[in-house]
């Protein structure tokens, strides 16, 4: 995962988007067949689209729900994660940032690879002994994350290459640890688990998720203000580089709305206001989410692993199809420019 040093409504209250309000109605295919009669006309959506959308929604109720949580730096993702991990939800959280730190601790394979690549050209890559507890880290000096951040955050070609190298080291290790924790949650009978991943779409992990929740802000100035207040040591340029490194959160919001339209798999929570407004919006979202994946289904799947495996494969395939449709749509939009 890209190394990130923190995270954190709308003038209007949470709206599940027009697509969610219409979720009870089947998605209309461009190739519908008009039927006319003496009094009115009707349109029949293809049976395949009806069945596909119905099964996509039903499968969310039949599996341990993977709730993908993403956003951008300083949009409120960590706040949402904290709320979901506390009562009344008490959901297990698999935090990619925490895992990213774990897999590069001194003595790990990831740590050794990072040192081999970056240390020759980054003298301050490791903390000095006076800056860390030697008893807590007996295997060596931890990484100096601010120093490493300066190497990988930015738009220059050199920094992009360094960021790619870092991702190639960290991503596989994080994925493996993530799968281990998911299996643990499944065997424990959890009805849902939160995947807290800043780069959920970029890493392709959205394909695994039954629902993707994007925490976003409409005003970029609010995002920058929160980041500078939280991390005052960052210069304006460093703050902008960190925001850009995670992509435009409004693009992520558009993608979540597209997922909702296609198969009821995306939700956007706008966080331009305060924490209480955010909590209220999240309550509405979770009421819908809990209705789609009741707890007792998780126990059924635990007793019948083949059913869980089958539905897991279906969910991943469906996520892949949605991702391909989104990429096709974006390609066509760019072609118009």
mmCIF file of C-alpha atoms in Angstrom, residues 64-323:
data_model
loop_
_atom_site.group_PDB
_atom_site.id
_atom_site.type_symbol
_atom_site.label_atom_id
_atom_site.label_comp_id
_atom_site.label_asym_id
_atom_site.label_seq_id
_atom_site.Cartn_x
_atom_site.Cartn_y
_atom_site.Cartn_z
ATOM 1 C CA UNK A 64 -19.966 -12.775 4.672
ATOM 2 C CA UNK A 65 -20.169 -9.189 3.532
ATOM 3 C CA UNK A 66 -16.874 -7.559 2.586
ATOM 4 C CA UNK A 67 -17.436 -3.844 3.072
ATOM 5 C CA UNK A 68 -14.717 -1.991 1.189
ATOM 6 C CA UNK A 69 -13.959 1.355 2.844
ATOM 7 C CA UNK A 70 -11.970 3.896 0.873
ATOM 8 C CA UNK A 71 -11.567 7.596 0.257
ATOM 9 C CA UNK A 72 -8.550 9.843 0.287
ATOM 10 C CA UNK A 73 -6.278 11.415 2.843
ATOM 11 C CA UNK A 74 -8.106 13.811 5.197
ATOM 12 C CA UNK A 75 -11.623 12.995 3.970
ATOM 13 C CA UNK A 76 -12.754 11.143 7.119
ATOM 14 C CA UNK A 77 -12.081 7.513 6.265
ATOM 15 C CA UNK A 78 -10.353 6.811 9.573
ATOM 16 C CA UNK A 79 -13.267 8.386 11.441
ATOM 17 C CA UNK A 80 -15.736 6.113 9.652
ATOM 18 C CA UNK A 81 -13.511 3.111 10.374
ATOM 19 C CA UNK A 82 -13.479 4.018 14.072
ATOM 20 C CA UNK A 83 -17.275 4.347 14.141
ATOM 21 C CA UNK A 84 -17.802 0.991 12.423
ATOM 22 C CA UNK A 85 -15.440 -0.782 14.830
ATOM 23 C CA UNK A 86 -17.392 0.532 17.849
ATOM 24 C CA UNK A 87 -20.871 -0.372 19.148
ATOM 25 C CA UNK A 88 -23.506 -0.783 17.884
ATOM 26 C CA UNK A 89 -21.697 -2.129 14.795
ATOM 27 C CA UNK A 90 -18.531 -3.645 16.332
ATOM 28 C CA UNK A 91 -17.290 -4.803 12.944
ATOM 29 C CA UNK A 92 -13.800 -6.269 12.542
ATOM 30 C CA UNK A 93 -11.531 -3.860 10.643
ATOM 31 C CA UNK A 94 -8.740 -4.960 8.338
ATOM 32 C CA UNK A 95 -6.719 -1.762 7.972
ATOM 33 C CA UNK A 96 -4.342 -1.740 5.013
ATOM 34 C CA UNK A 97 -2.250 1.058 6.546
ATOM 35 C CA UNK A 98 -1.679 -0.951 9.721
ATOM 36 C CA UNK A 99 -0.792 -4.024 7.669
ATOM 37 C CA UNK A 100 1.537 -1.925 5.517
ATOM 38 C CA UNK A 101 3.447 -0.968 8.655
ATOM 39 C CA UNK A 102 3.459 -4.526 9.943
ATOM 40 C CA UNK A 103 4.944 -6.070 6.793
ATOM 41 C CA UNK A 104 7.884 -3.618 6.761
ATOM 42 C CA UNK A 105 8.881 -3.921 10.415
ATOM 43 C CA UNK A 106 12.594 -4.601 11.018
ATOM 44 C CA UNK A 107 13.486 -8.180 10.215
ATOM 45 C CA UNK A 108 10.718 -8.766 7.665
ATOM 46 C CA UNK A 109 11.344 -9.511 4.004
ATOM 47 C CA UNK A 110 9.657 -6.249 3.026
ATOM 48 C CA UNK A 111 11.943 -4.249 5.323
ATOM 49 C CA UNK A 112 15.049 -5.861 3.870
ATOM 50 C CA UNK A 113 13.944 -5.175 0.285
ATOM 51 C CA UNK A 114 13.165 -1.520 1.021
ATOM 52 C CA UNK A 115 16.550 -1.038 2.669
ATOM 53 C CA UNK A 116 18.328 -2.697 -0.240
ATOM 54 C CA UNK A 117 16.689 -0.387 -2.782
ATOM 55 C CA UNK A 118 16.392 2.954 -0.971
ATOM 56 C CA UNK A 119 19.127 3.036 1.684
ATOM 57 C CA UNK A 120 22.082 3.649 -0.687
ATOM 58 C CA UNK A 121 20.483 6.919 -1.885
ATOM 59 C CA UNK A 122 18.544 7.856 1.270
ATOM 60 C CA UNK A 123 20.965 8.154 4.215
ATOM 61 C CA UNK A 124 18.179 9.030 6.678
ATOM 62 C CA UNK A 125 15.956 6.118 5.641
ATOM 63 C CA UNK A 126 16.268 4.531 9.116
ATOM 64 C CA UNK A 127 15.592 6.143 12.473
ATOM 65 C CA UNK A 128 18.548 6.787 14.756
ATOM 66 C CA UNK A 129 18.716 4.886 18.049
ATOM 67 C CA UNK A 130 17.663 7.989 19.967
ATOM 68 C CA UNK A 131 14.382 8.136 18.019
ATOM 69 C CA UNK A 132 12.978 4.678 18.827
ATOM 70 C CA UNK A 133 12.741 2.105 21.605
ATOM 71 C CA UNK A 134 15.418 -0.531 21.024
ATOM 72 C CA UNK A 135 13.533 -2.979 23.259
ATOM 73 C CA UNK A 136 10.440 -2.680 21.071
ATOM 74 C CA UNK A 137 12.462 -3.091 17.878
ATOM 75 C CA UNK A 138 15.233 -5.594 18.682
ATOM 76 C CA UNK A 139 15.713 -6.547 15.022
ATOM 77 C CA UNK A 140 16.947 -3.167 13.855
ATOM 78 C CA UNK A 141 16.031 0.466 13.309
ATOM 79 C CA UNK A 142 12.506 1.153 11.980
ATOM 80 C CA UNK A 143 11.966 3.007 8.738
ATOM 81 C CA UNK A 144 11.969 6.790 8.830
ATOM 82 C CA UNK A 145 8.603 7.152 7.179
ATOM 83 C CA UNK A 146 8.758 10.925 6.525
ATOM 84 C CA UNK A 147 12.096 10.445 4.750
ATOM 85 C CA UNK A 148 10.696 7.570 2.707
ATOM 86 C CA UNK A 149 7.599 9.636 1.952
ATOM 87 C CA UNK A 150 9.718 12.371 0.400
ATOM 88 C CA UNK A 151 11.196 9.770 -1.941
ATOM 89 C CA UNK A 152 7.881 8.393 -3.189
ATOM 90 C CA UNK A 153 5.364 11.260 -3.067
ATOM 91 C CA UNK A 154 5.332 13.614 -6.039
ATOM 92 C CA UNK A 155 4.727 13.791 -9.782
ATOM 93 C CA UNK A 156 8.292 13.594 -11.098
ATOM 94 C CA UNK A 157 9.243 10.498 -13.082
ATOM 95 C CA UNK A 158 11.868 9.534 -10.512
ATOM 96 C CA UNK A 159 9.376 9.643 -7.654
ATOM 97 C CA UNK A 160 6.793 7.717 -9.656
ATOM 98 C CA UNK A 161 9.349 4.963 -10.277
ATOM 99 C CA UNK A 162 10.301 4.874 -6.599
ATOM 100 C CA UNK A 163 6.622 4.711 -5.634
ATOM 101 C CA UNK A 164 6.099 1.811 -8.023
ATOM 102 C CA UNK A 165 9.046 -0.052 -6.505
ATOM 103 C CA UNK A 166 7.682 0.519 -3.005
ATOM 104 C CA UNK A 167 4.214 -0.689 -4.015
ATOM 105 C CA UNK A 168 5.659 -3.818 -5.631
ATOM 106 C CA UNK A 169 7.370 -4.630 -2.348
ATOM 107 C CA UNK A 170 4.518 -3.830 0.018
ATOM 108 C CA UNK A 171 1.343 -4.751 -1.900
ATOM 109 C CA UNK A 172 1.884 -8.546 -2.165
ATOM 110 C CA UNK A 173 2.778 -8.831 1.523
ATOM 111 C CA UNK A 174 -0.253 -6.774 2.555
ATOM 112 C CA UNK A 175 -2.580 -8.842 0.358
ATOM 113 C CA UNK A 176 -1.359 -12.093 1.877
ATOM 114 C CA UNK A 177 -1.852 -10.828 5.421
ATOM 115 C CA UNK A 178 -5.263 -9.455 4.441
ATOM 116 C CA UNK A 179 -6.414 -12.841 3.110
ATOM 117 C CA UNK A 180 -5.279 -14.510 6.322
ATOM 118 C CA UNK A 181 -7.343 -12.118 8.420
ATOM 119 C CA UNK A 182 -10.370 -12.514 6.143
ATOM 120 C CA UNK A 183 -10.215 -16.279 6.597
ATOM 121 C CA UNK A 184 -10.037 -15.805 10.353
ATOM 122 C CA UNK A 185 -13.166 -13.619 10.282
ATOM 123 C CA UNK A 186 -14.993 -16.158 8.113
ATOM 124 C CA UNK A 187 -14.177 -19.048 10.449
ATOM 125 C CA UNK A 188 -15.280 -16.933 13.400
ATOM 126 C CA UNK A 189 -18.712 -16.472 11.814
ATOM 127 C CA UNK A 190 -18.624 -12.687 11.368
ATOM 128 C CA UNK A 191 -21.510 -11.432 9.219
ATOM 129 C CA UNK A 192 -19.390 -8.602 7.805
ATOM 130 C CA UNK A 193 -15.826 -7.311 7.803
ATOM 131 C CA UNK A 194 -14.474 -3.898 6.781
ATOM 132 C CA UNK A 195 -11.551 -3.645 4.355
ATOM 133 C CA UNK A 196 -10.064 -0.215 5.075
ATOM 134 C CA UNK A 197 -7.929 0.447 1.989
ATOM 135 C CA UNK A 198 -7.000 3.952 0.733
ATOM 136 C CA UNK A 199 -6.216 2.618 -2.750
ATOM 137 C CA UNK A 200 -9.052 0.095 -2.956
ATOM 138 C CA UNK A 201 -9.865 0.714 -6.627
ATOM 139 C CA UNK A 202 -6.252 1.138 -7.712
ATOM 140 C CA UNK A 203 -5.265 -2.194 -6.146
ATOM 141 C CA UNK A 204 -8.259 -4.034 -7.645
ATOM 142 C CA UNK A 205 -9.554 -5.091 -4.226
ATOM 143 C CA UNK A 206 -12.953 -3.554 -4.985
ATOM 144 C CA UNK A 207 -13.698 -6.715 -6.985
ATOM 145 C CA UNK A 208 -13.724 -8.704 -3.743
ATOM 146 C CA UNK A 209 -16.159 -6.390 -1.963
ATOM 147 C CA UNK A 210 -19.900 -6.839 -1.760
ATOM 148 C CA UNK A 211 -20.293 -3.111 -1.121
ATOM 149 C CA UNK A 212 -17.815 -0.256 -1.517
ATOM 150 C CA UNK A 213 -18.233 2.767 0.744
ATOM 151 C CA UNK A 214 -16.415 5.925 -0.361
ATOM 152 C CA UNK A 215 -15.918 8.716 2.173
ATOM 153 C CA UNK A 216 -15.515 11.931 0.195
ATOM 154 C CA UNK A 217 -15.644 15.713 0.350
ATOM 155 C CA UNK A 218 -17.029 17.923 -2.377
ATOM 156 C CA UNK A 219 -14.712 20.860 -1.649
ATOM 157 C CA UNK A 220 -10.968 20.178 -2.191
ATOM 158 C CA UNK A 221 -10.146 23.168 0.032
ATOM 159 C CA UNK A 222 -11.719 21.381 3.014
ATOM 160 C CA UNK A 223 -9.524 18.360 2.399
ATOM 161 C CA UNK A 224 -6.339 20.454 2.250
ATOM 162 C CA UNK A 225 -7.338 22.444 5.353
ATOM 163 C CA UNK A 226 -7.903 19.275 7.391
ATOM 164 C CA UNK A 227 -4.624 17.772 6.258
ATOM 165 C CA UNK A 228 -2.582 20.874 7.131
ATOM 166 C CA UNK A 229 -4.282 21.135 10.540
ATOM 167 C CA UNK A 230 -3.648 17.484 11.312
ATOM 168 C CA UNK A 231 -0.076 17.391 9.983
ATOM 169 C CA UNK A 232 1.277 20.932 10.475
ATOM 170 C CA UNK A 233 4.821 19.786 9.670
ATOM 171 C CA UNK A 234 3.813 19.297 6.015
ATOM 172 C CA UNK A 235 4.541 22.089 3.589
ATOM 173 C CA UNK A 236 1.833 23.121 1.135
ATOM 174 C CA UNK A 237 3.681 21.266 -1.629
ATOM 175 C CA UNK A 238 4.052 18.090 0.444
ATOM 176 C CA UNK A 239 0.357 18.184 1.345
ATOM 177 C CA UNK A 240 -0.658 18.550 -2.296
ATOM 178 C CA UNK A 241 1.636 15.671 -3.280
ATOM 179 C CA UNK A 242 0.043 13.392 -0.690
ATOM 180 C CA UNK A 243 -3.463 14.258 -1.855
ATOM 181 C CA UNK A 244 -2.577 13.669 -5.511
ATOM 182 C CA UNK A 245 -0.854 10.368 -4.726
ATOM 183 C CA UNK A 246 -4.213 8.881 -3.710
ATOM 184 C CA UNK A 247 -6.204 10.214 -6.654
ATOM 185 C CA UNK A 248 -9.163 12.563 -6.779
ATOM 186 C CA UNK A 249 -11.692 11.386 -4.200
ATOM 187 C CA UNK A 250 -14.525 12.809 -6.307
ATOM 188 C CA UNK A 251 -13.583 10.340 -9.059
ATOM 189 C CA UNK A 252 -13.820 7.546 -6.500
ATOM 190 C CA UNK A 253 -17.260 8.817 -5.520
ATOM 191 C CA UNK A 254 -18.379 8.706 -9.159
ATOM 192 C CA UNK A 255 -17.150 5.146 -9.415
ATOM 193 C CA UNK A 256 -19.071 4.103 -6.300
ATOM 194 C CA UNK A 257 -22.231 5.662 -7.738
ATOM 195 C CA UNK A 258 -21.619 3.712 -10.949
ATOM 196 C CA UNK A 259 -21.289 0.482 -8.931
ATOM 197 C CA UNK A 260 -24.566 1.251 -7.187
ATOM 198 C CA UNK A 261 -26.296 1.799 -10.503
ATOM 199 C CA UNK A 262 -24.939 -1.427 -11.980
ATOM 200 C CA UNK A 263 -25.498 -3.823 -9.088
ATOM 201 C CA UNK A 264 -26.241 -2.037 -5.824
ATOM 202 C CA UNK A 265 -22.626 -2.301 -4.677
ATOM 203 C CA UNK A 266 -21.578 1.306 -4.046
ATOM 204 C CA UNK A 267 -22.311 3.994 -1.456
ATOM 205 C CA UNK A 268 -20.943 7.536 -1.101
ATOM 206 C CA UNK A 269 -20.870 9.317 2.259
ATOM 207 C CA UNK A 270 -20.136 13.015 1.844
ATOM 208 C CA UNK A 271 -18.204 14.477 4.763
ATOM 209 C CA UNK A 272 -18.005 18.242 4.269
ATOM 210 C CA UNK A 273 -19.573 19.030 7.636
ATOM 211 C CA UNK A 274 -18.967 17.715 11.180
ATOM 212 C CA UNK A 275 -18.566 14.360 12.878
ATOM 213 C CA UNK A 276 -22.165 14.191 14.110
ATOM 214 C CA UNK A 277 -23.513 14.718 10.587
ATOM 215 C CA UNK A 278 -21.145 12.013 9.381
ATOM 216 C CA UNK A 279 -22.358 9.627 12.070
ATOM 217 C CA UNK A 280 -25.995 10.277 11.132
ATOM 218 C CA UNK A 281 -25.355 9.582 7.461
ATOM 219 C CA UNK A 282 -23.440 6.422 8.312
ATOM 220 C CA UNK A 283 -26.336 5.132 10.422
ATOM 221 C CA UNK A 284 -28.616 5.350 7.393
ATOM 222 C CA UNK A 285 -26.087 3.528 5.241
ATOM 223 C CA UNK A 286 -25.585 0.711 7.743
ATOM 224 C CA UNK A 287 -29.327 0.141 8.125
ATOM 225 C CA UNK A 288 -29.397 -0.721 4.435
ATOM 226 C CA UNK A 289 -26.195 -2.761 4.595
ATOM 227 C CA UNK A 290 -27.341 -4.863 7.561
ATOM 228 C CA UNK A 291 -30.589 -5.645 5.778
ATOM 229 C CA UNK A 292 -28.649 -7.062 2.844
ATOM 230 C CA UNK A 293 -26.436 -9.358 4.913
ATOM 231 C CA UNK A 294 -28.099 -10.670 8.104
ATOM 232 C CA UNK A 295 -25.817 -12.262 10.689
ATOM 233 C CA UNK A 296 -27.352 -15.723 10.556
ATOM 234 C CA UNK A 297 -26.254 -16.157 6.927
ATOM 235 C CA UNK A 298 -22.629 -16.017 8.055
ATOM 236 C CA UNK A 299 -23.201 -18.997 10.324
ATOM 237 C CA UNK A 300 -24.953 -20.878 7.530
ATOM 238 C CA UNK A 301 -21.946 -20.345 5.291
ATOM 239 C CA UNK A 302 -19.621 -21.520 8.028
ATOM 240 C CA UNK A 303 -21.528 -24.820 8.119
ATOM 241 C CA UNK A 304 -21.590 -25.046 4.316
ATOM 242 C CA UNK A 305 -18.199 -23.892 2.938
ATOM 243 C CA UNK A 306 -18.940 -24.945 -0.684
ATOM 244 C CA UNK A 307 -21.844 -22.490 -0.774
ATOM 245 C CA UNK A 308 -19.603 -19.713 0.489
ATOM 246 C CA UNK A 309 -16.944 -20.570 -2.078
ATOM 247 C CA UNK A 310 -19.444 -20.586 -4.933
ATOM 248 C CA UNK A 311 -20.923 -17.232 -3.979
ATOM 249 C CA UNK A 312 -17.452 -15.803 -3.416
ATOM 250 C CA UNK A 313 -16.472 -16.723 -6.976
ATOM 251 C CA UNK A 314 -19.696 -15.181 -8.278
ATOM 252 C CA UNK A 315 -19.116 -11.972 -6.341
ATOM 253 C CA UNK A 316 -15.563 -11.635 -7.646
ATOM 254 C CA UNK A 317 -16.672 -12.303 -11.229
ATOM 255 C CA UNK A 318 -19.445 -9.762 -10.895
ATOM 256 C CA UNK A 319 -17.006 -7.206 -9.486
ATOM 257 C CA UNK A 320 -14.675 -7.818 -12.412
ATOM 258 C CA UNK A 321 -17.490 -7.201 -14.896
ATOM 259 C CA UNK A 322 -18.458 -3.936 -13.192
ATOM 260 C CA UNK A 323 -14.831 -2.790 -13.144
#
